[in-house]
Amino acid sequence: MFRGFLKKRWYFYVLGIVALIIIDLLQLFVPKVISKAVNTLRVVKSVDEIKVFVYSILGLALGMLVGRFWWRYFIMGSSRFFDYEAKRFLFDKILSLDMYFFDKHRSGDIMAYFTNDVSMVERMLGIGVVQLTDALFMTFTTVFFMASSTNWRLTLTALSPLPGIILISSTFGRLIFKRSRKVQDVYSDLSGFTEETIDGIRVIKSFSILPKIEQIFSEKAKEHFKATISLIRVWGIMWPLIHFVGTLAYFLALTVGGPMVVKGTVSLGDFIAFNSYIGMLIWPLTAYGMVMNVIQQGRASLQRLNELLSIEPLVKEPENPQPLKRIEEIRVQGLTFRYPNTDREVLKSVDFEVKKGQFVGIVGTVGSGKSTLVKLISKLYPVERGRIFINGIDINDLNSKDIRRLISYVPQETFLFSTSVTENVAFAMSTFDFEKVREMVKLAAVEEDVEKFPNKYDTVVGQRGVMLSGGQKQRLTIARALMRKADVYIFDDCLSAVDPETEEEIIRTLREKMRGTTMIIITHRLKVLQNADVIYVFDDGRIIEKGTHFELIQKDGLYARMFKKQLVAEMGDVL
């Protein structure tokens, strides 16, 4: 990313630096003009004789005005372009990563890359380049102009503290780099916790744990404060030291140069110009310390960005993927899976089969691997031990986009965007018919609720659907999945917040309206699976039973016990 940016914009930086150097040169000629004007004033006989100096200074000022526009345009404009390119590049990179990355990183941590790290690199490429150019060019050129105004003895005496600036900047620069990285890491953690707190504010309030959350936030904010103060302390020591060393030049200039003016060795105009150059030299010497800070912070952020960009998705795409037009069959053989960096096997030697048009149920104990199986079928995680075949083709030989284009998956976790009902339901569609939205909403048994909303289909549901009940959110996510014409629909326990009667009605309606379409339903309410073609029963990562509802009841195994337990619970509710 960084090298690609430099290849695109290097000539902008060259032009910007040239403009900056021209400005610096024009600025250095101003004391020269003033020196001649002062010396001329001692012998001038007419005001007209000094007009040339006035016009010269005005011309230099106009030249600097034009130059400043161009260096800002080329250098600062390029740094803004980096901000745009980097955020776009990062966004594309993050979208290309698989679910493991998002399981491992909080959204606040990811946002810190966009808000904090990109900004730090942008500063390095903008004001950092300007300060570095000024520090290097102005330092050496000013020394030359100072010597030409007076003599080398006075110049070398006044500038003898200069090596101290380099020593201070180099020493403190390393500390700044380490502490900048610490600040950015702590900031990422703080922003992640803040975002989680805002997202879960209703849960936090309902459990009355605000004091606990405030304490955790206070500790994280304090850690960020300490890291920032630690950085500021280093910067705060470095800055005055650089100023002190730079100001010593005035002391030495007056001590050595004053007697020279009195003796007539150096003219008054040249001595005034010399002191003006010292004033000009203070800035680049100070800028040297500042630019070290900017560069070290930029380096720390660039390192973080490169670490993110170096992450490769665990789900690899084949170089020459097999074409996939339809899904006729899904077959799983000996599938064993554990999530990356964990020891527990979530799935153990699983054999599973789905044929076109089947209604397949998946049930089992909590944490038995039901959801993991359908995620693997959707190629959200890599298949390493065992095989998954779609139409007889190994899933590793198929492109993820082709698979997901033909599978409409509704996960357990509902997610709605802070936009209207219509836009949420039609989210995956580039074009859509409003009547189809109404049809899918009706099919998901949420039409009656939507009609009661303040603005009906134009009602904004709030962030993550905060304005809706759990059941309403689940049914709208089902409507969104139904908008897509898919070969396989997977419903992963996505009706848990809906009452049993409504769930049965939705499943029955879907079966009637979508005959010939493959449906895989994960649920803990077994009554809705009585008409399933086949039911798989999971326990501790294994399929321990398989059959129709009535076959499994006759086996009197785990499924039968679960079903009887639910019947007893329902009878108790009735009584």
XYZ file of C-alpha atoms in Angstrom:
575
model
C 0.000 0.000 0.000
C 2.661 2.532 1.080
C 5.023 1.743 -1.804
C 2.138 1.863 -4.264
C 1.192 5.298 -2.976
C 4.757 6.603 -3.387
C 4.898 5.253 -6.941
C 1.747 7.194 -7.769
C 2.637 10.460 -6.045
C 6.437 10.727 -5.966
C 6.500 13.491 -8.589
C 3.978 15.498 -6.533
C 6.405 15.371 -3.627
C 9.300 16.404 -5.886
C 7.336 19.438 -7.122
C 6.197 20.283 -3.594
C 9.727 20.060 -2.193
C 11.048 22.222 -5.061
C 8.376 24.844 -4.264
C 9.283 24.654 -0.572
C 13.000 25.097 -1.306
C 12.261 28.127 -3.505
C 10.260 29.679 -0.644
C 13.104 29.008 1.787
C 15.578 30.678 -0.575
C 13.325 33.711 -1.012
C 12.936 33.905 2.747
C 16.707 33.816 3.201
C 17.148 36.781 0.852
C 14.926 39.018 3.013
C 17.623 39.604 5.712
C 20.115 40.297 2.895
C 17.853 43.062 1.575
C 17.313 44.428 5.093
C 21.083 44.422 5.677
C 21.702 46.489 2.567
C 18.804 48.800 3.455
C 20.213 49.454 6.962
C 23.694 50.120 5.631
C 22.252 52.397 2.928
C 20.204 54.377 5.473
C 23.433 55.627 7.055
C 24.449 57.426 3.849
C 21.116 57.891 2.053
C 20.282 61.387 0.793
C 16.820 60.667 -0.679
C 13.887 58.424 0.270
C 13.769 57.244 -3.329
C 17.072 55.464 -2.811
C 15.497 52.939 -0.403
C 12.378 52.262 -2.509
C 14.223 49.524 -4.369
C 14.605 47.641 -1.079
C 10.895 48.079 -0.277
C 9.886 46.724 -3.681
C 12.400 43.896 -3.367
C 10.882 42.761 -0.057
C 7.387 43.046 -1.555
C 8.456 40.934 -4.545
C 9.996 38.308 -2.275
C 6.770 38.208 -0.216
C 4.650 37.687 -3.349
C 6.982 34.923 -4.496
C 6.656 33.204 -1.119
C 2.867 33.566 -1.308
C 2.716 31.724 -4.642
C 5.225 29.105 -3.508
C 3.322 28.384 -0.310
C 0.175 27.644 -2.310
C 1.992 25.132 -4.502
C 3.831 23.264 -1.774
C 0.589 22.929 0.160
C -1.170 21.740 -2.969
C 1.465 19.123 -3.852
C 2.572 17.892 -0.412
C -0.496 18.344 1.803
C -2.768 17.360 -1.086
C -0.787 14.128 -1.494
C -1.062 13.357 2.210
C -4.853 13.781 1.970
C -4.830 11.498 -1.043
C -3.004 8.906 1.079
C -5.752 9.211 3.700
C -8.343 8.455 1.013
C -6.360 5.630 -0.612
C -5.339 4.021 2.682
C -8.872 3.926 4.095
C -10.232 2.509 0.852
C -7.434 -0.074 0.717
C -7.917 -1.037 4.373
C -11.665 -1.344 3.910
C -11.195 -3.694 0.941
C -8.622 -5.688 2.902
C -10.884 -6.095 5.919
C -13.777 -7.201 3.716
C -11.516 -9.866 2.198
C -10.704 -11.426 5.573
C -12.602 -14.419 6.895
C -14.689 -14.799 10.020
C -11.738 -15.830 12.178
C -10.329 -12.304 11.934
C -13.610 -10.795 13.147
C -13.890 -13.394 15.915
C -10.469 -12.295 17.143
C -10.691 -8.490 16.708
C -13.274 -6.140 18.183
C -14.875 -3.552 15.930
C -13.374 -0.752 18.036
C -9.877 -2.165 17.467
C -10.520 -2.217 13.727
C -11.880 1.342 13.746
C -8.678 2.535 15.447
C -6.750 1.608 12.293
C -8.954 3.968 10.269
C -9.182 6.857 12.721
C -5.840 6.874 14.511
C -3.193 5.012 12.534
C -4.049 6.329 9.073
C -4.088 9.880 10.478
C -0.626 9.433 11.999
C 0.849 8.225 8.700
C -0.941 11.071 6.902
C 0.756 13.561 9.248
C 4.118 11.972 8.523
C 3.548 12.268 4.763
C 2.248 15.833 5.059
C 3.608 18.113 7.743
C 6.401 15.598 8.432
C 7.816 15.989 4.907
C 7.540 19.786 5.178
C 9.294 19.885 8.543
C 12.033 17.503 7.421
C 12.722 19.522 4.254
C 12.794 22.754 6.241
C 15.002 21.242 8.926
C 17.591 19.963 6.462
C 17.603 22.652 3.760
C 17.123 25.698 5.986
C 19.785 24.562 8.451
C 22.608 24.208 5.938
C 21.554 27.082 3.676
C 21.081 29.460 6.593
C 24.571 28.625 7.830
C 25.958 29.572 4.406
C 24.035 32.867 4.341
C 25.144 33.653 7.898
C 28.788 33.139 6.991
C 28.451 35.277 3.867
C 26.886 38.083 5.943
C 29.644 38.212 8.547
C 32.486 35.718 8.813
C 33.030 32.038 9.551
C 34.394 32.669 13.047
C 31.191 34.307 14.250
C 29.062 31.738 12.393
C 30.832 28.683 13.802
C 30.821 30.156 17.307
C 27.075 30.883 17.221
C 26.261 27.465 15.766
C 28.495 25.372 18.008
C 25.459 24.017 19.971
C 24.083 22.416 16.756
C 25.424 18.862 17.407
C 23.451 18.901 20.660
C 20.201 19.188 18.677
C 21.008 16.039 16.691
C 21.958 14.119 19.832
C 18.783 15.153 21.672
C 16.478 14.320 18.737
C 18.064 10.917 18.100
C 17.967 9.901 21.762
C 14.406 10.998 22.412
C 13.157 9.807 19.002
C 13.573 6.150 19.969
C 11.611 6.694 23.176
C 8.869 8.499 21.255
C 8.504 5.570 18.842
C 8.008 3.018 21.622
C 5.615 5.176 23.607
C 3.639 6.192 20.507
C 3.027 2.522 19.749
C 1.863 1.992 23.329
C -0.549 4.952 23.100
C -2.046 3.635 19.850
C -2.509 0.109 21.231
C -4.175 1.397 24.402
C -6.368 3.756 22.361
C -7.506 0.807 20.246
C -8.510 -1.116 23.379
C -10.333 1.903 24.836
C -12.289 2.615 21.641
C -13.234 -1.056 21.339
C -14.607 -1.158 24.883
C -16.480 2.120 24.333
C -18.177 0.814 21.207
C -19.149 -2.439 22.930
C -20.608 -0.474 25.841
C -22.715 1.709 23.555
C -23.944 -1.323 21.599
C -24.864 -3.161 24.788
C -26.200 -0.213 26.785
C -29.665 -1.751 27.191
C -28.246 -4.961 28.625
C -25.982 -2.954 30.919
C -28.880 -0.855 32.212
C -31.193 -3.852 32.612
C -28.608 -5.636 34.784
C -27.870 -2.439 36.770
C -24.121 -2.783 36.284
C -23.403 0.828 35.321
C -20.961 1.334 38.258
C -18.974 -1.735 37.180
C -18.840 -0.567 33.541
C -17.846 2.935 34.656
C -15.045 1.454 36.741
C -13.735 -0.635 33.825
C -13.932 2.369 31.501
C -12.198 4.538 34.079
C -9.359 2.014 34.359
C -8.935 1.819 30.578
C -9.143 5.609 30.215
C -6.598 5.968 33.007
C -4.280 3.543 31.238
C -4.636 5.603 28.044
C -4.024 8.768 30.056
C -0.874 7.319 31.617
C 0.456 6.163 28.236
C -0.255 9.588 26.724
C 1.332 11.437 29.655
C 4.364 9.169 29.345
C 4.685 10.211 25.693
C 4.055 13.888 26.479
C 6.683 13.770 29.226
C 9.343 12.631 26.757
C 8.226 15.183 24.196
C 8.019 17.855 26.921
C 11.631 17.272 27.949
C 12.920 17.135 24.384
C 11.215 20.345 23.229
C 12.656 22.749 25.858
C 16.101 21.195 25.456
C 16.038 21.889 21.720
C 14.829 25.447 22.376
C 17.531 25.995 24.959
C 20.311 24.749 22.707
C 18.953 26.829 19.824
C 18.680 29.975 21.937
C 22.318 29.633 22.968
C 23.120 30.835 19.450
C 21.760 34.311 20.342
C 23.902 34.445 23.446
C 27.051 33.458 21.576
C 26.261 35.801 18.668
C 25.887 38.811 20.970
C 28.936 37.857 23.025
C 31.238 37.460 20.024
C 29.512 39.645 17.410
C 28.828 42.709 19.560
C 32.496 43.701 19.870
C 32.945 43.104 16.117
C 30.247 45.704 15.344
C 31.819 48.179 17.779
C 35.239 47.728 16.151
C 33.725 48.004 12.651
C 34.773 44.482 11.622
C 31.097 43.689 10.937
C 28.613 46.313 9.742
C 25.426 47.003 11.702
C 23.273 45.861 8.762
C 25.162 42.582 8.444
C 24.896 41.977 12.202
C 21.113 42.596 12.082
C 20.871 40.173 9.148
C 22.997 37.668 11.097
C 20.605 37.787 14.048
C 17.651 37.445 11.662
C 19.270 34.263 10.337
C 19.631 32.973 13.886
C 15.880 33.527 14.315
C 15.278 31.645 11.071
C 17.591 28.869 12.238
C 15.703 28.364 15.505
C 12.660 27.053 13.586
C 14.400 24.328 11.529
C 16.358 23.241 14.600
C 13.108 23.048 16.558
C 11.378 21.451 13.572
C 14.018 18.744 13.637
C 12.772 17.674 17.050
C 9.137 17.974 15.952
C 9.669 16.009 12.774
C 11.293 13.207 14.747
C 8.126 13.020 16.824
C 5.887 13.008 13.737
C 8.039 10.443 11.911
C 8.284 8.108 14.906
C 4.529 8.228 15.494
C 3.965 7.690 11.768
C 6.367 4.751 11.757
C 4.570 3.163 14.709
C 1.216 3.522 12.944
C 2.618 2.310 9.627
C 3.943 -0.766 11.402
C 0.467 -1.471 12.807
C -1.107 -0.994 9.372
C 1.437 -3.315 7.751
C 0.716 -5.953 10.394
C -2.971 -5.752 9.506
C -2.305 -5.839 5.765
C -0.027 -8.861 6.157
C -2.854 -10.963 7.614
C -3.938 -13.600 5.132
C -7.437 -15.131 5.229
C -7.493 -18.722 6.433
C -10.125 -19.552 3.813
C -8.093 -19.835 0.614
C -9.655 -19.333 -2.778
C -8.645 -21.786 -5.543
C -6.544 -20.452 -8.407
C -8.792 -22.179 -10.942
C -12.195 -22.597 -9.263
C -14.725 -25.062 -10.590
C -17.904 -23.457 -11.963
C -21.011 -23.684 -9.768
C -24.362 -22.805 -11.334
C -26.722 -24.714 -9.026
C -26.572 -26.656 -5.773
C -28.034 -30.108 -6.272
C -26.402 -31.892 -3.351
C -24.295 -31.204 -0.262
C -22.282 -34.045 1.220
C -20.020 -33.973 4.285
C -17.563 -36.809 4.938
C -15.546 -37.362 8.110
C -15.518 -33.659 8.975
C -13.495 -32.762 12.052
C -13.037 -29.122 12.968
C -11.694 -26.928 15.691
C -11.499 -23.156 15.632
C -8.013 -21.679 15.064
C -5.843 -21.381 18.188
C -8.151 -23.639 20.206
C -7.735 -27.256 21.312
C -11.379 -28.334 21.503
C -12.755 -30.236 18.515
C -16.159 -28.723 17.797
C -16.979 -31.333 15.130
C -15.770 -34.940 15.205
C -15.940 -37.211 12.143
C -19.283 -35.814 10.965
C -21.069 -37.363 7.969
C -23.961 -35.317 6.631
C -25.965 -35.210 3.409
C -28.561 -32.897 1.898
C -30.256 -33.408 -1.460
C -32.061 -30.883 -3.613
C -35.524 -29.974 -2.330
C -35.105 -31.629 1.065
C -36.304 -30.172 4.348
C -33.477 -31.010 6.766
C -33.590 -30.453 10.509
C -30.578 -30.163 12.813
C -31.029 -30.409 16.578
C -28.873 -31.202 19.556
C -27.384 -30.073 22.809
C -25.968 -26.582 23.323
C -22.461 -26.197 21.866
C -22.613 -29.487 19.981
C -21.402 -28.006 16.660
C -24.684 -27.404 14.817
C -23.956 -23.800 13.819
C -20.330 -24.601 13.047
C -21.411 -27.168 10.457
C -23.535 -24.732 8.453
C -20.813 -22.076 8.663
C -18.385 -24.554 7.135
C -20.875 -25.394 4.392
C -21.029 -21.665 3.611
C -17.193 -21.656 3.535
C -16.923 -19.108 6.336
C -14.118 -21.151 7.906
C -11.470 -23.398 6.299
C -12.101 -27.128 5.937
C -8.894 -28.942 6.852
C -9.823 -32.395 8.198
C -12.564 -34.205 6.339
C -14.318 -33.172 3.145
C -17.329 -31.154 2.074
C -18.658 -31.750 -1.427
C -21.148 -29.625 -3.348
C -22.454 -31.419 -6.438
C -19.555 -33.846 -5.951
C -16.957 -31.038 -6.083
C -14.665 -30.445 -3.113
C -15.608 -27.158 -1.453
C -11.933 -26.126 -1.518
C -12.125 -26.164 -5.334
C -15.090 -23.773 -5.354
C -15.111 -20.005 -5.063
C -16.653 -18.650 -1.846
C -18.677 -16.067 -3.765
C -20.279 -18.761 -5.931
C -21.255 -20.799 -2.869
C -22.679 -17.855 -0.930
C -24.525 -16.610 -3.998
C -26.525 -19.842 -3.989
C -26.935 -20.156 -0.204
C -29.054 -17.734 1.821
C -27.958 -18.011 5.437
C -29.753 -16.538 8.465
C -27.425 -16.712 11.507
C -28.434 -16.819 15.156
C -27.252 -13.258 15.740
C -29.707 -10.848 14.146
C -28.302 -7.698 12.614
C -30.276 -4.815 11.155
C -28.875 -1.572 9.792
C -29.960 1.847 11.007
C -32.183 2.448 8.017
C -35.766 1.750 6.948
C -37.565 -1.583 7.036
C -37.641 -1.666 3.234
C -33.914 -0.996 2.871
C -33.085 -3.638 5.474
C -35.171 -6.302 3.774
C -33.856 -5.419 0.299
C -30.291 -4.914 1.552
C -28.642 -7.543 -0.675
C -30.528 -6.503 -3.814
C -29.145 -3.970 -6.305
C -32.675 -3.447 -7.645
C -35.934 -4.569 -6.108
C -39.680 -4.378 -6.407
C -41.473 -2.996 -3.351
C -44.227 -5.559 -3.817
C -41.655 -8.307 -3.432
C -40.523 -6.718 -0.167
C -44.117 -6.806 1.066
C -44.449 -10.413 -0.065
C -41.320 -11.532 1.819
C -42.333 -9.570 4.923
C -45.689 -11.336 4.812
C -43.990 -14.696 4.297
C -41.880 -14.059 7.405
C -45.068 -13.326 9.412
C -44.022 -9.788 10.329
C -46.332 -7.813 8.011
C -48.863 -7.110 10.752
C -46.116 -5.650 12.971
C -44.685 -3.486 10.173
C -48.103 -2.017 9.391
C -48.286 -0.817 13.006
C -44.931 0.988 12.836
C -45.128 4.836 12.755
C -43.999 5.064 9.117
C -44.711 1.451 8.214
C -42.111 0.276 5.675
C -40.253 3.605 5.848
C -39.735 3.339 9.608
C -36.065 3.595 10.583
C -35.339 0.663 12.893
C -32.362 2.253 14.693
C -28.839 0.947 15.151
C -28.884 -2.856 15.092
C -32.693 -2.681 15.030
C -32.859 -1.235 18.528
C -36.432 0.018 17.993
C -37.747 -3.527 17.426
C -38.428 -6.521 19.627
C -36.269 -9.632 19.359
C -38.942 -11.517 17.433
C -39.493 -8.655 14.986
C -35.771 -8.420 14.288
C -35.516 -12.160 13.668
C -38.454 -12.202 11.271
C -37.124 -9.211 9.318
C -33.764 -10.953 8.896
C -35.662 -13.969 7.546
C -37.514 -11.694 5.112
C -34.145 -10.310 4.010
C -32.832 -13.828 3.368
C -35.950 -14.742 1.393
C -35.478 -11.739 -0.921
C -32.568 -13.572 -2.499
C -33.349 -16.341 -4.924
C -31.164 -19.128 -3.582
C -30.913 -22.889 -3.981
C -30.378 -23.499 -0.269
C -31.857 -21.611 2.692
C -30.231 -22.112 6.092
C -32.064 -20.913 9.209
C -29.771 -21.160 12.228
C -32.044 -21.045 15.278
C -33.200 -17.648 14.030
C -36.713 -17.874 15.509
C -35.775 -18.392 19.148
C -37.418 -15.073 20.160
C -40.689 -15.966 18.407
C -43.469 -17.891 20.145
C -43.767 -21.595 19.126
C -47.060 -21.118 17.244
C -45.617 -18.322 15.085
C -42.487 -20.367 14.407
C -44.565 -23.336 13.273
C -46.653 -21.065 11.047
C -43.550 -19.529 9.438
C -41.936 -22.921 8.764
C -45.170 -24.328 7.353
C -45.661 -21.299 5.085
C -42.084 -21.482 3.848
C -42.469 -25.160 2.976
C -45.651 -24.474 1.023
C -44.338 -21.443 -0.868
C -40.853 -22.805 -1.550
C -41.448 -26.362 -2.672
C -38.441 -27.798 -4.459
C -36.065 -25.517 -2.547
C -33.589 -26.997 -0.077
C -34.096 -25.885 3.526
C -31.815 -26.565 6.488
C -33.280 -25.541 9.834
C -31.437 -25.559 13.149
C -33.868 -25.267 16.033
C -34.405 -26.268 19.642
C -38.195 -26.569 19.133
C -38.620 -30.063 17.784
C -42.325 -29.814 16.885
C -41.507 -27.704 13.813
C -39.464 -30.605 12.400
C -42.225 -33.207 12.402
C -42.487 -32.973 8.606
C -38.741 -32.819 7.943
C -37.349 -35.282 5.392
C -34.430 -36.051 7.690
C -33.268 -34.853 11.105
C -29.676 -34.963 12.360
C -29.122 -35.062 16.128
C -25.843 -33.629 17.441
C -24.149 -34.222 20.774
C -20.612 -33.167 21.690
C -19.608 -32.566 18.066
C -20.929 -35.880 16.737
C -24.070 -36.954 14.901
C -25.504 -39.587 17.204
C -28.916 -40.048 15.541
C -30.425 -39.599 12.098
C -33.902 -40.159 10.689
C -37.387 -38.734 10.362
C -39.268 -37.401 13.367
C -41.223 -40.633 13.872
C -38.168 -42.847 13.344
C -36.252 -40.932 15.992
C -39.168 -41.095 18.436
C -39.227 -44.877 18.033
C -35.463 -45.098 18.705
C -36.107 -43.586 22.138
C -32.725 -41.828 22.149
C -31.663 -38.240 22.809
C -34.145 -36.810 20.303
C -37.059 -38.685 21.863
C -36.071 -37.539 25.355
C -35.788 -33.917 24.201
C -39.166 -34.110 22.463
C -40.924 -35.624 25.476
C -39.370 -33.009 27.741
C -40.722 -30.220 25.518
C -44.197 -31.822 25.452
C -44.251 -31.983 29.241
C -43.178 -28.322 29.437
C -45.943 -27.286 27.011
C -48.564 -29.245 28.961
C -47.373 -27.563 32.146
C -47.801 -24.150 30.522
C -51.346 -25.056 29.481
C -52.248 -26.277 32.974
